[in-house]
mmCIF file of C-alpha atoms in Angstrom:
data_model
loop_
_atom_site.group_PDB
_atom_site.id
_atom_site.type_symbol
_atom_site.label_atom_id
_atom_site.label_comp_id
_atom_site.label_asym_id
_atom_site.label_seq_id
_atom_site.Cartn_x
_atom_site.Cartn_y
_atom_site.Cartn_z
ATOM 1 C CA MET A 1 55.964 92.456 106.101
ATOM 2 C CA ASN A 2 58.121 95.581 106.034
ATOM 3 C CA ILE A 3 61.812 95.585 106.948
ATOM 4 C CA THR A 4 64.331 98.400 107.021
ATOM 5 C CA LEU A 5 67.092 98.639 104.455
ATOM 6 C CA ARG A 6 69.566 97.809 107.177
ATOM 7 C CA LYS A 7 67.712 94.594 108.025
ATOM 8 C CA ALA A 8 67.327 93.839 104.315
ATOM 9 C CA SER A 9 71.099 94.015 103.929
ATOM 10 C CA ALA A 10 71.616 91.636 106.855
ATOM 11 C CA LEU A 11 68.922 89.361 105.431
ATOM 12 C CA GLN A 12 70.686 89.248 102.052
ATOM 13 C CA ASN A 13 73.914 88.247 103.805
ATOM 14 C CA SER A 14 72.090 85.504 105.725
ATOM 15 C CA ILE A 15 70.475 84.174 102.552
ATOM 16 C CA ASN A 16 73.864 84.086 100.811
ATOM 17 C CA GLU A 17 75.382 82.178 103.738
ATOM 18 C CA THR A 18 72.522 79.686 103.682
ATOM 19 C CA LEU A 19 72.906 79.247 99.920
ATOM 20 C CA LYS A 20 76.614 78.498 100.328
ATOM 21 C CA GLY A 21 75.754 75.720 102.760
ATOM 22 C CA LEU A 22 73.153 74.067 100.527
ATOM 23 C CA GLU A 23 74.678 71.468 98.268
ATOM 24 C CA VAL A 24 72.852 69.776 95.447
ATOM 25 C CA THR A 25 74.437 66.389 94.746
ATOM 26 C CA PHE A 26 73.788 64.866 91.341
ATOM 27 C CA THR A 27 75.632 61.586 91.864
ATOM 28 C CA VAL A 28 75.433 58.731 94.346
ATOM 29 C CA THR A 29 77.579 55.704 95.098
ATOM 30 C CA VAL A 30 75.833 52.348 95.339
ATOM 31 C CA ASP A 31 77.627 49.416 96.918
ATOM 32 C CA GLU A 32 77.029 45.747 96.221
ATOM 33 C CA PHE A 33 74.767 45.269 99.252
ATOM 34 C CA GLN A 34 72.275 48.054 98.431
ATOM 35 C CA THR A 35 69.290 48.114 96.158
ATOM 36 C CA PRO A 36 70.265 50.547 93.375
ATOM 37 C CA GLU A 37 66.730 51.782 92.667
ATOM 38 C CA THR A 38 66.149 52.679 96.338
ATOM 39 C CA VAL A 39 69.496 54.430 96.786
ATOM 40 C CA ILE A 40 69.081 56.386 93.542
ATOM 41 C CA ALA A 41 65.469 57.332 94.370
ATOM 42 C CA ASP A 42 66.469 58.566 97.838
ATOM 43 C CA ALA A 43 69.369 60.576 96.400
ATOM 44 C CA ARG A 44 67.089 62.022 93.696
ATOM 45 C CA ALA A 45 64.551 63.070 96.331
ATOM 46 C CA GLU A 46 67.275 64.788 98.408
ATOM 47 C CA ALA A 47 68.709 66.505 95.305
ATOM 48 C CA ASN A 48 65.247 67.731 94.269
ATOM 49 C CA LYS A 49 64.556 68.998 97.783
ATOM 50 C CA ALA A 50 67.866 70.898 97.926
ATOM 51 C CA PHE A 51 67.345 72.213 94.385
ATOM 52 C CA VAL A 52 63.860 73.542 95.258
ATOM 53 C CA ARG A 53 65.163 75.147 98.489
ATOM 54 C CA LYS A 54 68.059 76.765 96.676
ATOM 55 C CA SER A 55 65.799 78.004 93.882
ATOM 56 C CA ALA A 56 63.292 79.499 96.336
ATOM 57 C CA LEU A 57 66.065 81.247 98.296
ATOM 58 C CA LEU A 58 67.553 82.652 95.089
ATOM 59 C CA ASP A 59 64.144 84.035 94.105
ATOM 60 C CA VAL A 60 63.753 85.718 97.502
ATOM 61 C CA LEU A 61 67.341 87.025 97.457
ATOM 62 C CA TYR A 62 66.988 88.750 94.110
ATOM 63 C CA THR A 63 63.508 90.052 94.856
ATOM 64 C CA VAL A 64 64.862 91.673 98.025
ATOM 65 C CA ARG A 65 67.872 92.948 96.089
ATOM 66 C CA LYS A 66 65.651 94.588 93.457
ATOM 67 C CA ASP A 67 63.413 96.124 96.128
ATOM 68 C CA VAL A 68 66.463 97.467 97.996
ATOM 69 C CA ALA A 69 67.852 98.941 94.785
ATOM 70 C CA ALA A 70 64.539 100.682 94.068
ATOM 71 C CA ALA A 71 64.317 101.979 97.650
ATOM 72 C CA ASN A 72 67.938 103.188 97.503
ATOM 73 C CA ALA A 73 67.247 105.122 94.331
ATOM 74 C CA GLY A 74 63.975 106.511 95.678
ATOM 75 C CA ALA A 75 65.598 107.740 98.896
ATOM 76 C CA SER A 76 68.663 109.104 97.035
ATOM 77 C CA ILE A 77 70.881 106.624 98.891
ATOM 78 C CA THR A 78 72.624 105.688 95.660
ATOM 79 C CA ASN A 79 73.633 109.323 95.140
ATOM 80 C CA LEU A 80 74.809 109.640 98.741
ATOM 81 C CA LEU A 81 76.911 106.488 98.396
ATOM 82 C CA ALA A 82 78.540 107.955 95.296
ATOM 83 C CA GLU A 83 79.254 111.192 97.186
ATOM 84 C CA VAL A 84 80.804 109.273 100.089
ATOM 85 C CA ALA A 85 82.997 107.292 97.682
ATOM 86 C CA GLN A 86 84.126 110.528 95.995
ATOM 87 C CA LEU A 87 84.887 112.103 99.382
ATOM 88 C CA GLU A 88 86.947 109.070 100.378
ATOM 89 C CA LYS A 89 89.112 109.520 97.294
ATOM 90 C CA ARG A 90 89.411 113.263 97.878
ATOM 91 C CA ILE A 91 90.373 112.628 101.524
ATOM 92 C CA GLN A 92 93.033 110.226 100.332
ATOM 93 C CA LEU A 93 94.406 112.783 97.872
ATOM 94 C CA GLN A 94 94.200 115.697 100.311
ATOM 95 C CA GLY A 95 95.952 113.537 102.916
ATOM 96 C CA LEU A 96 98.972 113.275 100.632
ATOM 97 C CA LEU A 97 99.282 117.049 100.466
ATOM 98 C CA ALA A 98 98.586 117.462 104.197
ATOM 99 C CA GLY A 99 101.420 115.032 104.964
ATOM 100 C CA ALA A 100 103.924 116.623 102.591
ATOM 101 C CA THR A 101 107.275 118.011 103.684
ATOM 102 C CA ALA A 102 107.269 121.801 103.897
ATOM 103 C CA GLN A 103 109.473 123.941 101.686
ATOM 104 C CA LEU A 104 112.663 125.174 103.365
ATOM 105 C CA GLU A 105 112.775 128.858 104.151
ATOM 106 C CA SER A 106 114.629 130.722 101.407
ATOM 107 C CA THR A 107 117.479 131.771 103.743
ATOM 108 C CA VAL A 108 118.004 128.183 104.932
ATOM 109 C CA LEU A 109 117.872 126.862 101.372
ATOM 110 C CA GLU A 110 120.296 129.515 100.129
ATOM 111 C CA GLY A 111 122.682 128.858 103.039
ATOM 112 C CA ARG A 112 122.777 125.138 102.360
ATOM 113 C CA LEU A 113 123.297 125.706 98.644
ATOM 114 C CA ASN A 114 126.175 128.140 99.346
ATOM 115 C CA ARG A 115 127.782 125.632 101.685
ATOM 116 C CA LEU A 116 127.456 122.997 98.959
ATOM 117 C CA ARG A 117 128.965 125.327 96.347
ATOM 118 C CA GLU A 118 131.894 126.175 98.613
ATOM 119 C CA SER A 119 132.729 122.624 99.601
ATOM 120 C CA THR A 120 135.791 121.016 98.057
ATOM 121 C CA SER A 121 135.485 118.280 95.514
ATOM 122 C CA GLU A 122 136.940 115.825 98.082
ATOM 123 C CA ALA A 123 134.207 116.679 100.596
ATOM 124 C CA ARG A 124 131.570 116.124 97.896
ATOM 125 C CA LEU A 125 132.715 112.517 97.507
ATOM 126 C CA TYR A 126 131.498 111.757 101.019
ATOM 127 C CA ARG A 127 128.064 113.298 100.538
ATOM 128 C CA SER A 128 125.154 111.169 99.407
ATOM 129 C CA SER A 129 123.705 113.978 97.280
ATOM 130 C CA ASN A 130 124.853 116.913 95.255
ATOM 131 C CA GLY A 131 121.771 118.974 96.079
ATOM 132 C CA VAL A 132 119.500 120.158 98.843
ATOM 133 C CA GLU A 133 116.113 118.495 99.143
ATOM 134 C CA THR A 134 113.117 120.680 99.935
ATOM 135 C CA GLY A 135 109.387 120.412 99.803
ATOM 136 C CA VAL A 136 107.550 122.238 97.039
ATOM 137 C CA PHE A 137 104.695 123.576 99.176
ATOM 138 C CA THR A 138 104.985 126.158 101.927
ATOM 139 C CA ALA A 139 104.086 125.433 105.528
ATOM 140 C CA ASP A 140 100.997 127.668 105.111
ATOM 141 C CA GLU A 141 99.844 125.681 102.068
ATOM 142 C CA ILE A 142 100.267 122.424 103.986
ATOM 143 C CA ALA A 143 98.369 123.869 106.959
ATOM 144 C CA GLY A 144 95.582 124.863 104.552
ATOM 145 C CA ALA A 145 95.558 121.319 103.197
ATOM 146 C CA LYS A 146 95.194 119.960 106.744
ATOM 147 C CA THR A 147 92.248 122.270 107.354
ATOM 148 C CA ALA A 148 90.649 121.207 104.075
ATOM 149 C CA LEU A 149 91.237 117.560 105.014
ATOM 150 C CA ALA A 150 89.452 118.041 108.326
ATOM 151 C CA GLU A 151 86.497 119.652 106.517
ATOM 152 C CA LEU A 152 86.301 116.763 104.035
ATOM 153 C CA LYS A 153 86.257 114.282 106.910
ATOM 154 C CA LYS A 154 83.448 116.219 108.639
ATOM 155 C CA ARG A 155 81.456 116.254 105.401
ATOM 156 C CA LYS A 156 81.955 112.518 104.938
ATOM 157 C CA GLN A 157 80.806 111.836 108.513
ATOM 158 C CA ALA A 158 77.701 113.953 107.996
ATOM 159 C CA LEU A 159 76.845 112.013 104.835
ATOM 160 C CA GLN A 160 77.413 108.700 106.616
ATOM 161 C CA ASP A 161 75.094 109.811 109.414
ATOM 162 C CA GLN A 162 72.488 110.742 106.821
ATOM 163 C CA LEU A 163 72.909 107.332 105.163
ATOM 164 C CA LEU A 164 72.446 105.579 108.489
ATOM 165 C CA GLU A 165 69.218 107.472 109.115
ATOM 166 C CA LEU A 166 67.949 106.568 105.651
ATOM 167 C CA ASN A 167 68.932 102.907 106.053
ATOM 168 C CA VAL A 168 67.007 102.705 109.314
ATOM 169 C CA GLY A 169 64.067 104.831 108.171
ATOM 170 C CA THR A 170 63.500 103.427 104.684
ATOM 171 C CA THR A 171 61.667 100.128 104.377
ATOM 172 C CA VAL A 172 61.033 97.481 101.765
ATOM 173 C CA SER A 173 58.098 95.118 101.737
ATOM 174 C CA LEU A 174 58.542 91.351 101.701
ATOM 175 C CA SER A 175 55.886 89.356 99.887
ATOM 176 C CA GLU A 176 53.935 86.690 101.735
ATOM 177 C CA LYS A 177 55.705 84.009 99.691
ATOM 178 C CA SER A 178 59.123 85.441 100.610
ATOM 179 C CA VAL A 179 58.181 85.546 104.293
ATOM 180 C CA ILE A 180 57.123 81.883 104.190
ATOM 181 C CA VAL A 181 60.363 80.791 102.494
ATOM 182 C CA LEU A 182 62.470 82.811 104.940
ATOM 183 C CA GLN A 183 60.584 81.448 107.948
ATOM 184 C CA GLN A 184 61.016 77.875 106.710
ATOM 185 C CA GLU A 185 64.754 78.495 106.449
ATOM 186 C CA GLY A 186 64.849 80.069 109.919
ATOM 187 C CA LEU A 187 66.022 83.424 108.554
ATOM 188 C CA LEU A 188 63.102 85.485 109.883
#
């Protein structure tokens, strides 16, 4: 049976959820009115059953995981995922520059500095700062950063679209044994 990478991912999540719900109990409490051998034998049978189920699901899970990894590498999905991750970090960095405060125009900056120089020492006591704060990048540089940010976002979206197509178009094959185990668990 063939399934897409997208379905394989959902299947892996379902298997993990099922595994979390399966408990293997290695102890039992016997009260004074029960036959110890019967209670212990029943508990052992339940523990063995749960252990076998859990073991079979783990085998299927990691077989699917290996097959998905091989398919990802074969379809260059692993490389695309790395590119998307790099773009996310670049978008984050570029966003800082795009959101920066612009540098004051030189005439405004000079005017404020002159006013500061000319103020009396008493007036300086009431100011919170002895300087004029300005951005280090010009408005044009920030506008360029915003344009670059938009381009990075477009590139990321294009790669994500490509990944979606590959996840829907690339398949992995489930063995007959895996299909049986998954059907018994109600996961297929």
